[in-house]
Short mmCIF file of C-alpha atoms and ligand atoms in Angstrom, two decimals:
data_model
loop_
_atom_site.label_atom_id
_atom_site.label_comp_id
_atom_site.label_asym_id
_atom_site.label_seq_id
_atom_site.Cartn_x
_atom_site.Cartn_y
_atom_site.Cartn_z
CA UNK A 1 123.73 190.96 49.13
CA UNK A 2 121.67 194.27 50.79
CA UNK A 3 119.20 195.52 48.57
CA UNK A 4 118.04 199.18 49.46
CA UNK A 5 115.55 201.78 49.51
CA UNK A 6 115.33 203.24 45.75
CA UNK A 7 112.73 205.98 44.81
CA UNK A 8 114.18 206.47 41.67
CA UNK A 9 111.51 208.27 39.29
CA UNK A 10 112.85 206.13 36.34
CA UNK A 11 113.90 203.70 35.60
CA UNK A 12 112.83 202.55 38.88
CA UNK A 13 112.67 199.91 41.14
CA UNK A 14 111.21 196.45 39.99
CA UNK A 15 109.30 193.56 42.23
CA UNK A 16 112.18 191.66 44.15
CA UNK A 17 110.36 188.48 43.05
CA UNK A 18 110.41 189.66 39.73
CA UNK A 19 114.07 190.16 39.17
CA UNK A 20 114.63 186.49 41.29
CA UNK A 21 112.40 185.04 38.83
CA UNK A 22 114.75 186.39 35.61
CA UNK A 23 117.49 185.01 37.19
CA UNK A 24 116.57 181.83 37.68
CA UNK A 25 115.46 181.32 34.05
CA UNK A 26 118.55 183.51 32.95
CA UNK A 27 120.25 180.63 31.75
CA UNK A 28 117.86 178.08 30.48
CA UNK A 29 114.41 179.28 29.87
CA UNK A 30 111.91 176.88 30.05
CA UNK A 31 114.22 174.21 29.80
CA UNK A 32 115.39 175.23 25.86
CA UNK A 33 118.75 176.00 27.52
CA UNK A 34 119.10 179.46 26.44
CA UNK A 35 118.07 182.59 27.90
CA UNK A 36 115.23 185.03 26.81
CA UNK A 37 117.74 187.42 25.53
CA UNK A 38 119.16 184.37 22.99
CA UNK A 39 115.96 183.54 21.44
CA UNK A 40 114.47 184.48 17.96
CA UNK A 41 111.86 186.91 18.06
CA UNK A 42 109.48 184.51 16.05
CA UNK A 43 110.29 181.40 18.06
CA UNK A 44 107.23 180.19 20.04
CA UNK A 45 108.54 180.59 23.19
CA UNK A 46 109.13 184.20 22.44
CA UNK A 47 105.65 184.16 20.70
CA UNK A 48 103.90 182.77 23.71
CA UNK A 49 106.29 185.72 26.12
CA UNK A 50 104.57 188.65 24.06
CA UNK A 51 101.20 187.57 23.33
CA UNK A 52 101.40 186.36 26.87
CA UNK A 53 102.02 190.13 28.39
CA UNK A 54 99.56 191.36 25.30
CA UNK A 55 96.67 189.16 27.30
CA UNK A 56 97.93 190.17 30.46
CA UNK A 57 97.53 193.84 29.38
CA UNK A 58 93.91 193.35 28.35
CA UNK A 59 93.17 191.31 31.29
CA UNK A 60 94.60 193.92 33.93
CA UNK A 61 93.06 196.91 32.19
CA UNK A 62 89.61 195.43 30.85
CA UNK A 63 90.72 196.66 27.76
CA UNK A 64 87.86 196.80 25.34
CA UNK A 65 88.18 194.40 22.03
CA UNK A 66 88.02 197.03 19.75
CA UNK A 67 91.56 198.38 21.03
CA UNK A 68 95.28 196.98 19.72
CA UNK A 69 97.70 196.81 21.99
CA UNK A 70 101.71 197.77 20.74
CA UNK A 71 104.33 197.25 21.86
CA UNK A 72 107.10 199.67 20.81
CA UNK A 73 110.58 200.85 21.38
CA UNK A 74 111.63 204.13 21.72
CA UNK A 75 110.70 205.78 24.67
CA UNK A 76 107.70 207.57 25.60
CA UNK A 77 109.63 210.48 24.11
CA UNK A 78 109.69 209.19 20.84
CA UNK A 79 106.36 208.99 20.67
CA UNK A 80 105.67 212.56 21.22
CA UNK A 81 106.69 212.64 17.32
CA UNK A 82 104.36 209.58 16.66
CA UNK A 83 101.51 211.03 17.94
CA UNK A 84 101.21 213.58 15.66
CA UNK A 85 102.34 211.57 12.49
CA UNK A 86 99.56 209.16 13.50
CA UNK A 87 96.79 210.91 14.10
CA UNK A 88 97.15 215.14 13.27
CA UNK A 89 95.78 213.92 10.53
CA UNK A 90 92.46 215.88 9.97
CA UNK A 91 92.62 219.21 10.78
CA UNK A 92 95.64 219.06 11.75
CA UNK A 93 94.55 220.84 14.98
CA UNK A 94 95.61 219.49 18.35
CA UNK A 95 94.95 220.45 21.61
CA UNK A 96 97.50 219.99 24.36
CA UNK A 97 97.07 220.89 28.21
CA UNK A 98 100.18 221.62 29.80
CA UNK A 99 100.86 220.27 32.74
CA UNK A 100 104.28 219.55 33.39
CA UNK A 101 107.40 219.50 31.06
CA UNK A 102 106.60 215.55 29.68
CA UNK A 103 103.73 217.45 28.25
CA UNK A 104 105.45 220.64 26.79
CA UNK A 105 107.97 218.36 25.10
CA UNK A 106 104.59 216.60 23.38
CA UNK A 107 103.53 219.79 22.63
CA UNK A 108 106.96 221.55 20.87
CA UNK A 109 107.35 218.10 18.56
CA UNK A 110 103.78 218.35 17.39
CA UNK A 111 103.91 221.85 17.07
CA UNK A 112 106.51 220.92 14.36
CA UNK A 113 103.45 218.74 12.62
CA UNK A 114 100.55 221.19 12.58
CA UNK A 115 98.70 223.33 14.45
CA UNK A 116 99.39 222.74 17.91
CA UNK A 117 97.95 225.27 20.74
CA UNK A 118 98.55 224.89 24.34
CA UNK A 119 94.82 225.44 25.47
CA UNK A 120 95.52 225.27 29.86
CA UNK A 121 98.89 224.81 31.54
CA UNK A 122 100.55 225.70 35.19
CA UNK A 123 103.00 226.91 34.34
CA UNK A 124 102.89 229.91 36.40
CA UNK A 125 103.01 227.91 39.30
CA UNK A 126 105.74 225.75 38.73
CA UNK A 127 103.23 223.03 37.64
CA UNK A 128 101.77 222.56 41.06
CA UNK A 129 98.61 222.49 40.17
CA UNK A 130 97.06 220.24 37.29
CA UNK A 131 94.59 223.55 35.32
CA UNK A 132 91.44 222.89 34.62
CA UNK A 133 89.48 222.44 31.65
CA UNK A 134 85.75 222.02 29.93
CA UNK A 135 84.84 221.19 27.39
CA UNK A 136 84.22 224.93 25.80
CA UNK A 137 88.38 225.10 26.24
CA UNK A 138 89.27 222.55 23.38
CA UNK A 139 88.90 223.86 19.46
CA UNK A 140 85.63 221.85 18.10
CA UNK A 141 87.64 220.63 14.77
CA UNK A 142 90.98 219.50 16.98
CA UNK A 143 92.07 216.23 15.65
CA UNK A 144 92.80 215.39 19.37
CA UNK A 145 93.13 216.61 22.77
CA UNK A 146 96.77 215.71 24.63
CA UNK A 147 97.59 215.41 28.31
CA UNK A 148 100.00 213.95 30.33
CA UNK A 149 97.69 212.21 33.56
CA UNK A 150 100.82 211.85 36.07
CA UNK A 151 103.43 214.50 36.20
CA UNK A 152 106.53 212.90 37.21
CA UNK A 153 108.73 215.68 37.60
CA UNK A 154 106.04 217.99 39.72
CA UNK A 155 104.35 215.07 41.41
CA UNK A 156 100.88 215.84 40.42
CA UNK A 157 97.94 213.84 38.81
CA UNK A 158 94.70 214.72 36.86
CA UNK A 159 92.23 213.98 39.95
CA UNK A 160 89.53 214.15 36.58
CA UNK A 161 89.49 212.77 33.00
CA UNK A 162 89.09 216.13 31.02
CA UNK A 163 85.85 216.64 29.34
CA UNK A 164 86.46 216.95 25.59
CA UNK A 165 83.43 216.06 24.01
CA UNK A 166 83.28 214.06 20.77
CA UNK A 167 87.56 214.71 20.27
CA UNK A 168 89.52 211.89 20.82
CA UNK A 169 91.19 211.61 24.29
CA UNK A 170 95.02 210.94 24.07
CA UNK A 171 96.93 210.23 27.28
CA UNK A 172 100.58 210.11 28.03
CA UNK A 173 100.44 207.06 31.63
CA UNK A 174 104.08 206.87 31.63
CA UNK A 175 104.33 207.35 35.44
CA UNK A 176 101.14 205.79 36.52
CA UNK A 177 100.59 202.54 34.09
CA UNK A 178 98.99 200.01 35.68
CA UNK A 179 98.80 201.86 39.27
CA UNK A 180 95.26 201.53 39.52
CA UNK A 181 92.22 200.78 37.29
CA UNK A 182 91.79 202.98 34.55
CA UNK A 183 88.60 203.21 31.94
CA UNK A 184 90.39 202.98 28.80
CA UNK A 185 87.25 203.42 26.62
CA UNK A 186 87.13 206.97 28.05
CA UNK A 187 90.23 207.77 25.35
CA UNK A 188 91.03 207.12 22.15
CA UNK A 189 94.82 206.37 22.99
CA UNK A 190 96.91 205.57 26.07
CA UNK A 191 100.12 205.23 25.48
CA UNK A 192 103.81 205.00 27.94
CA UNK A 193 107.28 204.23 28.87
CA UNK A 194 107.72 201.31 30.93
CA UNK A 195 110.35 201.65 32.78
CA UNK A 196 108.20 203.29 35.40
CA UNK A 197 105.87 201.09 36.65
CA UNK A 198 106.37 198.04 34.30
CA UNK A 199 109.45 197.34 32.89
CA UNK A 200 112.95 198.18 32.53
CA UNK A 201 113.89 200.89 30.13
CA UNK A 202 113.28 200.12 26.16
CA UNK A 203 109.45 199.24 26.16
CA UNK A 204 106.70 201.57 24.90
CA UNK A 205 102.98 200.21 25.50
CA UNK A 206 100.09 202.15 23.17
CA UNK A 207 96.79 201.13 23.68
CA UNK A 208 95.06 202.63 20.87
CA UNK A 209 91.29 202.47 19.11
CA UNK A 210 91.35 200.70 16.20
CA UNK A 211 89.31 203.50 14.79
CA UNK A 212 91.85 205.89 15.00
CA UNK A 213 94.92 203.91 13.23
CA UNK A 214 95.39 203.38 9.75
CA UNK A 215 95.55 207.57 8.91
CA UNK A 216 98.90 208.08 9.84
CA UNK A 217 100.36 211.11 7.68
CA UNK A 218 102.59 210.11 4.30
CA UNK A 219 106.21 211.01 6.17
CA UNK A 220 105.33 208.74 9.17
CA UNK A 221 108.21 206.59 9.88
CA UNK A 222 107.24 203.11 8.89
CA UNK A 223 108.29 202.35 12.22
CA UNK A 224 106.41 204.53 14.38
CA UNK A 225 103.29 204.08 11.62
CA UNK A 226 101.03 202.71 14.49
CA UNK A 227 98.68 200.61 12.08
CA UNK A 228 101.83 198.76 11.03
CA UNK A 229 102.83 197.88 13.89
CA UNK A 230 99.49 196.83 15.14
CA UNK A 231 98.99 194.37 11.86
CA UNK A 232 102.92 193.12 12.09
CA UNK A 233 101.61 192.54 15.93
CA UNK A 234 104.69 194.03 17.40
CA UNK A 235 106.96 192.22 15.51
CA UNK A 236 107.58 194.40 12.06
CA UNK A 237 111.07 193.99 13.43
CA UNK A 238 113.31 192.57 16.27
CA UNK A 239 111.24 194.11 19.48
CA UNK A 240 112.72 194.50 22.69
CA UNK A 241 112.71 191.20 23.53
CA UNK A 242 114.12 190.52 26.96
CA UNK A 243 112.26 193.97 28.35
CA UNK A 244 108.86 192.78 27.12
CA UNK A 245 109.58 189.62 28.78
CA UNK A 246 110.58 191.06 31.78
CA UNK A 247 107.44 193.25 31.33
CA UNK A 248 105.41 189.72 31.41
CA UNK A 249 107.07 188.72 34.83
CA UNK A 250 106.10 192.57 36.25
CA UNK A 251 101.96 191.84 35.06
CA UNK A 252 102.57 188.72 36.71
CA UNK A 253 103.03 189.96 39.64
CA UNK A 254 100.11 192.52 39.40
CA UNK A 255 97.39 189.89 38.34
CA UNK A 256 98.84 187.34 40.99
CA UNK A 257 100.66 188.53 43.55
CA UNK A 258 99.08 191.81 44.32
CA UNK A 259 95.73 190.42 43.08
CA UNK A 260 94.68 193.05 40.36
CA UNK A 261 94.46 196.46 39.76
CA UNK A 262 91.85 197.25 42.55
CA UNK A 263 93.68 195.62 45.16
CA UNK A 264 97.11 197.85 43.28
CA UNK A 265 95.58 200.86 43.92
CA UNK A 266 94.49 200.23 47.23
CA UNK A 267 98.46 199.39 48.08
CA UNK A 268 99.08 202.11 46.32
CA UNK A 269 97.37 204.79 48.48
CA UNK A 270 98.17 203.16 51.49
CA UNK A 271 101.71 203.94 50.46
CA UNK A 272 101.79 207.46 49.46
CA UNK A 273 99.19 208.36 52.59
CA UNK A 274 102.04 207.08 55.02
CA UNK A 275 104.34 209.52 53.25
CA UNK A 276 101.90 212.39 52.96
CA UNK A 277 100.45 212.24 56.12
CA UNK A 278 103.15 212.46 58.02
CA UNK A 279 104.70 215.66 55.17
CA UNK A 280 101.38 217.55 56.44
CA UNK A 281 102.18 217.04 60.41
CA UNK A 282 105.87 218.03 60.15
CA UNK A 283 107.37 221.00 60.98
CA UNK A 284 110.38 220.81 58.99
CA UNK A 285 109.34 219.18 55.35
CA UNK A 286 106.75 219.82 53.34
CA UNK A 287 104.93 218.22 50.00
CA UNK A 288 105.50 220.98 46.83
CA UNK A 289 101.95 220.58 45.07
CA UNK A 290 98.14 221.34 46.16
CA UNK A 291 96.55 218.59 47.79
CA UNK A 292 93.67 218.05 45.34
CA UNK A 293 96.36 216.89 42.35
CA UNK A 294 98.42 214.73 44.10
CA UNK A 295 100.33 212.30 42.74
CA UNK A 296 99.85 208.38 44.31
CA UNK A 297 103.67 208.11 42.52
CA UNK A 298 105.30 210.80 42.61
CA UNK A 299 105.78 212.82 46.22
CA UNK A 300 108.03 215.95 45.67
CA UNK A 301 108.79 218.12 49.14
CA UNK A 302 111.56 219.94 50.76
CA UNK A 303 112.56 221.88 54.08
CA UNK A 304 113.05 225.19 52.47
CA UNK A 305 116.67 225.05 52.47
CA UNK A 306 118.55 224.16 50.34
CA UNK A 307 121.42 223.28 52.32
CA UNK A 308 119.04 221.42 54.62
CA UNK A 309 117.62 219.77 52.10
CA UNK A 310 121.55 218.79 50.72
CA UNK A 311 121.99 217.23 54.15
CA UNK A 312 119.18 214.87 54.01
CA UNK A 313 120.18 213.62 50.25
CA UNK A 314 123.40 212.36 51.63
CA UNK A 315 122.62 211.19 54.90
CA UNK A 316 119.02 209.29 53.60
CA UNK A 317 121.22 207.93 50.49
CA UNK A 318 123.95 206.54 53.20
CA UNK A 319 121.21 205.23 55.17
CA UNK A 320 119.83 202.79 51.98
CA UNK A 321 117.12 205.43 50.55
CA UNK A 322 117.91 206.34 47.63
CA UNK A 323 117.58 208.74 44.67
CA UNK A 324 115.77 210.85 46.65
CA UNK A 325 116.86 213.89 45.04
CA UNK A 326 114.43 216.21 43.16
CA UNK A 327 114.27 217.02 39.34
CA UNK A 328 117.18 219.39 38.00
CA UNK A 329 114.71 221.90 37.32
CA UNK A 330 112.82 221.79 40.61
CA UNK A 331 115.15 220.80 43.55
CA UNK A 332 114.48 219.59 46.53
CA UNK A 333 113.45 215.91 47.09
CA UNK A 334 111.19 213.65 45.34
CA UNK A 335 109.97 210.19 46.58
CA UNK A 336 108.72 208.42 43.83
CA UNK A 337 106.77 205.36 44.99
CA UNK A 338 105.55 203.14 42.15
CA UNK A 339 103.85 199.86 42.20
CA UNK A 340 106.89 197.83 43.10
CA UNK A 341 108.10 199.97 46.32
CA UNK A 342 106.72 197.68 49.57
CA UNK A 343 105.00 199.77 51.84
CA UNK A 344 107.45 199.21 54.59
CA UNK A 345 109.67 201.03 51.88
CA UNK A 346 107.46 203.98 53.03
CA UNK A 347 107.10 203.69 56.34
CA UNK A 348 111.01 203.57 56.44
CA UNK A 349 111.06 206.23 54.65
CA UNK A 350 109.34 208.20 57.23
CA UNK A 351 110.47 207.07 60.19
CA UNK A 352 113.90 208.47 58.59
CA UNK A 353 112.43 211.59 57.97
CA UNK A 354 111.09 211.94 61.73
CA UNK A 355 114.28 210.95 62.77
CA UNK A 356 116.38 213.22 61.08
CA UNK A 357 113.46 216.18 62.22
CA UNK A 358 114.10 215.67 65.63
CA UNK A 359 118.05 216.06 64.98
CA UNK A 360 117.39 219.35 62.52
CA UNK A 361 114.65 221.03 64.60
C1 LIG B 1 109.69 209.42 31.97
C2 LIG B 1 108.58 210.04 31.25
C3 LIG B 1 108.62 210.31 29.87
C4 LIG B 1 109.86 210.09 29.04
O1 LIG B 1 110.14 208.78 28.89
P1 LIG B 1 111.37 208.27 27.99
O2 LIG B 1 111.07 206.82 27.89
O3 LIG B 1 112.61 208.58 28.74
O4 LIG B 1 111.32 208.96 26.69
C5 LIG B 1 107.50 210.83 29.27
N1 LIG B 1 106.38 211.08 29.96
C6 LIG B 1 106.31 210.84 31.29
C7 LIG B 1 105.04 211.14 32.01
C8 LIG B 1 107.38 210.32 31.97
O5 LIG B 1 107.31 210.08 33.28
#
């Protein structure tokens, strides 16, 4: 068996001890001599799984008391309908900043809910830059104010938590869940697809204020009706089981191997500083996004050419990194580097690079 290399933006690479640790309960968990993926949903050992990664959650992210934590299916993008069922519920205002095309396919489904205005975006600079706000740019009466913190595609990351006042703060974390501490009293609701940063594919997490559920709009789908699924405690009906047990083994590994958040983070930079450090000495590649906004996860950067850039696809991919290759809509390449890449994944990664300079110069 070789494992390699993979900087897959999503779904992405998981903790080697992680996916050792599923297999060697795949058959008999726990010694009920079945596996995870055989069990009832309202057994206890499939009780003990979710309310198990619902602690773990809390614990990781201090999350305050007076938050629920779901767990739903779905995909993030599923949610971008949810949101606005859930909580355009006053004025039916919302405010979204544009950052990236996760958050202008937020914006077009809620614009289908109410009155939905794009207050900032960056888009005139291919979403390089994350725009900036105060707290004069959001409408007074908006029911909420959306953003998406880590661009996946673009490879940036609100370096600030935007100002909005008294609106409620809703925050799309997909790409940077659990990456380092966050202070989740600051919104109202963070929500995200796991298969990022803590989970395969199949697994939404919302963290939301209690305050803010039980207003979801008539039409909202019983099962994306937040309050529901907060009260039915993830279980209206079958959840994704096996993925929110797998999501248990990935906190796991946070809270105990790593050693928390703090000590995540720190790994974390260590990582992508290897990568960008060496993408502001070369002469040949170079990172895509200002350096103020850049992403810990996320490292887009090419050679300016496209043919060179071709080249180092297929010759990185045959040397075990893979899925280096940029976003259909922006080229180039893109290393994403989430929680479970090693940093010698990194500095790999670069001593490629510098290898395959000195051939190309
Ligand atoms: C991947 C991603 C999504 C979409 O997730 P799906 O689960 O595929 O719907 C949304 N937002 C961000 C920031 C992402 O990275």
């Amino acid at each position: 068996m070789s494992r390699v290399y993979n900087f897959s933006a999503g779904p992405s690479a998981l903790p080697e001890s992680v996916l050792k640790k599923a297999q060697s309960e795949l058959l008999d968990y726990n010694g009920l001599g079945i596996s995870v993926m055989e069990m009832s949903h309202r057994s206890q050992a499939f009780t003990d799984i979710i309310e198990g990664a619902e602690a773990l959650v809390r614990e990781l992210y201090k999350v305050p008391d007076n938050y629920k934590v779901i767990f739903a299916s779905g995909g993030a993008s599923t949610h971008f309908a949810a949101i606005p069922l859930n909580f355009m519920n006053g004025s039916r205002k919302a405010d979204y900043i544009i950052s990236g095309r996760w958050a202008n396919m937020a914006f077009k489904e809620a614009q289908k809910y109410g009155d939905a205005v794009a207050v900032a975006s960056s888009e005139d600079k291919m979403y390089s830059y994350i725009p900036e706000t105060t707290r004069e740019s959001f409408r007074p009466d908006a029911d909420y104010v959306y953003y998406c913190m880590n661009n996946t595609i673009y490879g940036t990351k609100f370096p600030y938590i935007p100002d909005t006042g008294d609106i409620p703060h809703i925050a799309d974390i997909s790409s940077c869940f659990l990456s380092e501490p966050l202070d989740i009293s600051k919104f109202a609701v963070v929500y995200g697809g796991a298969q990022k940063n803590v989970a395969p594919a199949g697994l939404v997490i919302i963290i939301a204020r209690e305050d803010m559920l039980g207003n979801a709009r008539p039409e909202t789908p019983t099962m994306l009706n937040y309050q529901i699924q907060a009260d039915a405690k993830s279980l209206y009906n079958t959840p994704p089981c096996f993925i929110i047990y797998m999501c248990k083994l990935v906190l796991e590994w946070i809270k105990n191997d790593i050693g928390g958040l703090e000590a995540m983070k720190e790994r974390n930079i260590e990582k992508a500083s290897i990568i960008y450090d060496y993408l502001d000495s070369s002469k040949l590649f170079k990172g895509t996004v200002e350096k103020k906004d850049r992403s810990l996860m996320n490292i887009p950067f090419v050679t300016g050419d496209k043919e060179l850039d071709a080249k180092f696809i297929a010759e990185a991919s045959k040397a075990g990194f893979i899925n280096l290759k940029g976003h259909k809509t922006v080229g180039g390449m893109r290393a994403s580097v989430y929680n479970a890449m090693p940093i010698e994944g990194a500095q790999a990664l670069v001593d490629f690079m510098k290898k395959f300079e000195a051939e190309n110069a």
